[in-house]
XYZ file of C-alpha atoms in Angstrom:
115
model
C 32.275 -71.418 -29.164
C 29.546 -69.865 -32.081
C 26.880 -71.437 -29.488
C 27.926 -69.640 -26.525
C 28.272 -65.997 -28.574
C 24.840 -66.770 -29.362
C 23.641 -67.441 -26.195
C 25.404 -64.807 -24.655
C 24.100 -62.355 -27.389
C 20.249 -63.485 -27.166
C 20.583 -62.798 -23.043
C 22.077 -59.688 -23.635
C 19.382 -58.717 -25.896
C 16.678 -59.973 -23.654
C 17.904 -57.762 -20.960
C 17.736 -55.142 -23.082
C 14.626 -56.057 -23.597
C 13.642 -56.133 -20.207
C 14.926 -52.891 -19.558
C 12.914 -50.982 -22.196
C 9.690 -52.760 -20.734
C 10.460 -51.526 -17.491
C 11.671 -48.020 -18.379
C 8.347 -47.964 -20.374
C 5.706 -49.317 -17.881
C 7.692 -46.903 -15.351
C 6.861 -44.253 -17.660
C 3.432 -45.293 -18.495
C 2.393 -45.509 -14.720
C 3.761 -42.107 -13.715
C 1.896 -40.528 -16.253
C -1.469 -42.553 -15.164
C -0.865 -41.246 -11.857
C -0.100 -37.797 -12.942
C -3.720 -38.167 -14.958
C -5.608 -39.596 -11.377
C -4.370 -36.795 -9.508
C -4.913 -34.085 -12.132
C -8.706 -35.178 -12.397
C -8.799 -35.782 -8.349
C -7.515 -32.523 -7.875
C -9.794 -30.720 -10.520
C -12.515 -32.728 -9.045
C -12.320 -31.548 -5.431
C -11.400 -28.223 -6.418
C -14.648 -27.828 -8.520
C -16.614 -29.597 -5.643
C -15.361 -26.758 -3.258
C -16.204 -23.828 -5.558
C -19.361 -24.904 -6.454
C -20.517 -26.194 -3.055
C -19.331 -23.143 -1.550
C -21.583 -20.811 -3.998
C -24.539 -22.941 -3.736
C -23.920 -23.164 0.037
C -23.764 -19.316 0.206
C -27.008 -19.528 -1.650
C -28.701 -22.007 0.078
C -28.059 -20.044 3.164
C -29.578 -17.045 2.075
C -32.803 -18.907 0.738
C -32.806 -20.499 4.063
C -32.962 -17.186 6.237
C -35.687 -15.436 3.470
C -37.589 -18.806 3.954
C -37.559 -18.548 7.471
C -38.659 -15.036 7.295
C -41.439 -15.686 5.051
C -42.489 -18.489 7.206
C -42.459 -15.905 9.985
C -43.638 -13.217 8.448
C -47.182 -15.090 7.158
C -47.618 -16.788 11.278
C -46.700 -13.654 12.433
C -43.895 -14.604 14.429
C -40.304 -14.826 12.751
C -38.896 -17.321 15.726
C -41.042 -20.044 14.874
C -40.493 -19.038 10.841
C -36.477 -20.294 12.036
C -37.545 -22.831 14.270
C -39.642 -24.164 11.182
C -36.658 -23.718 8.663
C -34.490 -25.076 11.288
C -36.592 -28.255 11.341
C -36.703 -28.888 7.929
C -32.718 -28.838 7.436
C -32.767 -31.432 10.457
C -35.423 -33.648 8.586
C -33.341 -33.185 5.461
C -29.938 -34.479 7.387
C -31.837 -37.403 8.819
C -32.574 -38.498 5.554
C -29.672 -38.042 3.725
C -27.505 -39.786 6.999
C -30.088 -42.719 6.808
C -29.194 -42.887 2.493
C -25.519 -42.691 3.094
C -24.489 -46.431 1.771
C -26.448 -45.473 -1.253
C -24.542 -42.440 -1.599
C -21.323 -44.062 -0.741
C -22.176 -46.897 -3.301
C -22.665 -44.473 -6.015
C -19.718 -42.049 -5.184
C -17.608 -45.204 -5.683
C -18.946 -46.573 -8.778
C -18.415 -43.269 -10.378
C -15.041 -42.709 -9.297
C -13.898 -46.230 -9.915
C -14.735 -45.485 -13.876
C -12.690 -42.630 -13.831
C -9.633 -44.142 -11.987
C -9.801 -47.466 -13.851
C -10.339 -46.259 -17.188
């Protein structure tokens, strides 16, 4: 009878066992996942603020550009027309690099999720 107490008492501890592994990994991945959203969160929120800033700025540099440009050929249409271009050149380029950018958005944000 002593061996099947002791059985019965080394199962019930190993299901005890078990149970604090699982409460503990449960506990363990819900705070990892709090920590991935709190940075993904801060993350896009600081990507917003400070694109929208330096997209406010860019936009003003853009229209002063184009005046310059217009104001030195002496006409301000072809100053925007000019300005214009160059933002189309610049979009050409960055949609013909957009794997490399892709590749490198990923590699950064797979050391901060996997960490």
């Amino acid at each position: 009878m002593s061996i099947f107490n002791s059985l019965n008492e080394t199962s019930s501890h190993a299901v005890d066992t078990g149970e604090k592994l699982f409460k503990k990994s449960y506990e363990y991945y819900r705070l990892k996942i709090f920590q991935q959203v709190s940075v993904s969160i801060s993350m896009v929120l600081k990507a917003i603020l400070i694109g929208g800033l330096a997209l406010i700025g860019l936009f003003f540099m853009a229209i002063a550009l184009a005046f310059l440009i217009g104001a030195l050929i002496a006409n301000y249409a072809a100053g925007f027309v000019i300005v214009g271009g160059l933002f189309v050149l610049l979009s050409v380029i960055l949609y013909l690099t957009r794997n490399m950018i892709n590749k490198s958005v990923v590699q950064k944000l797979s050391k901060t999720f996997f960490k």
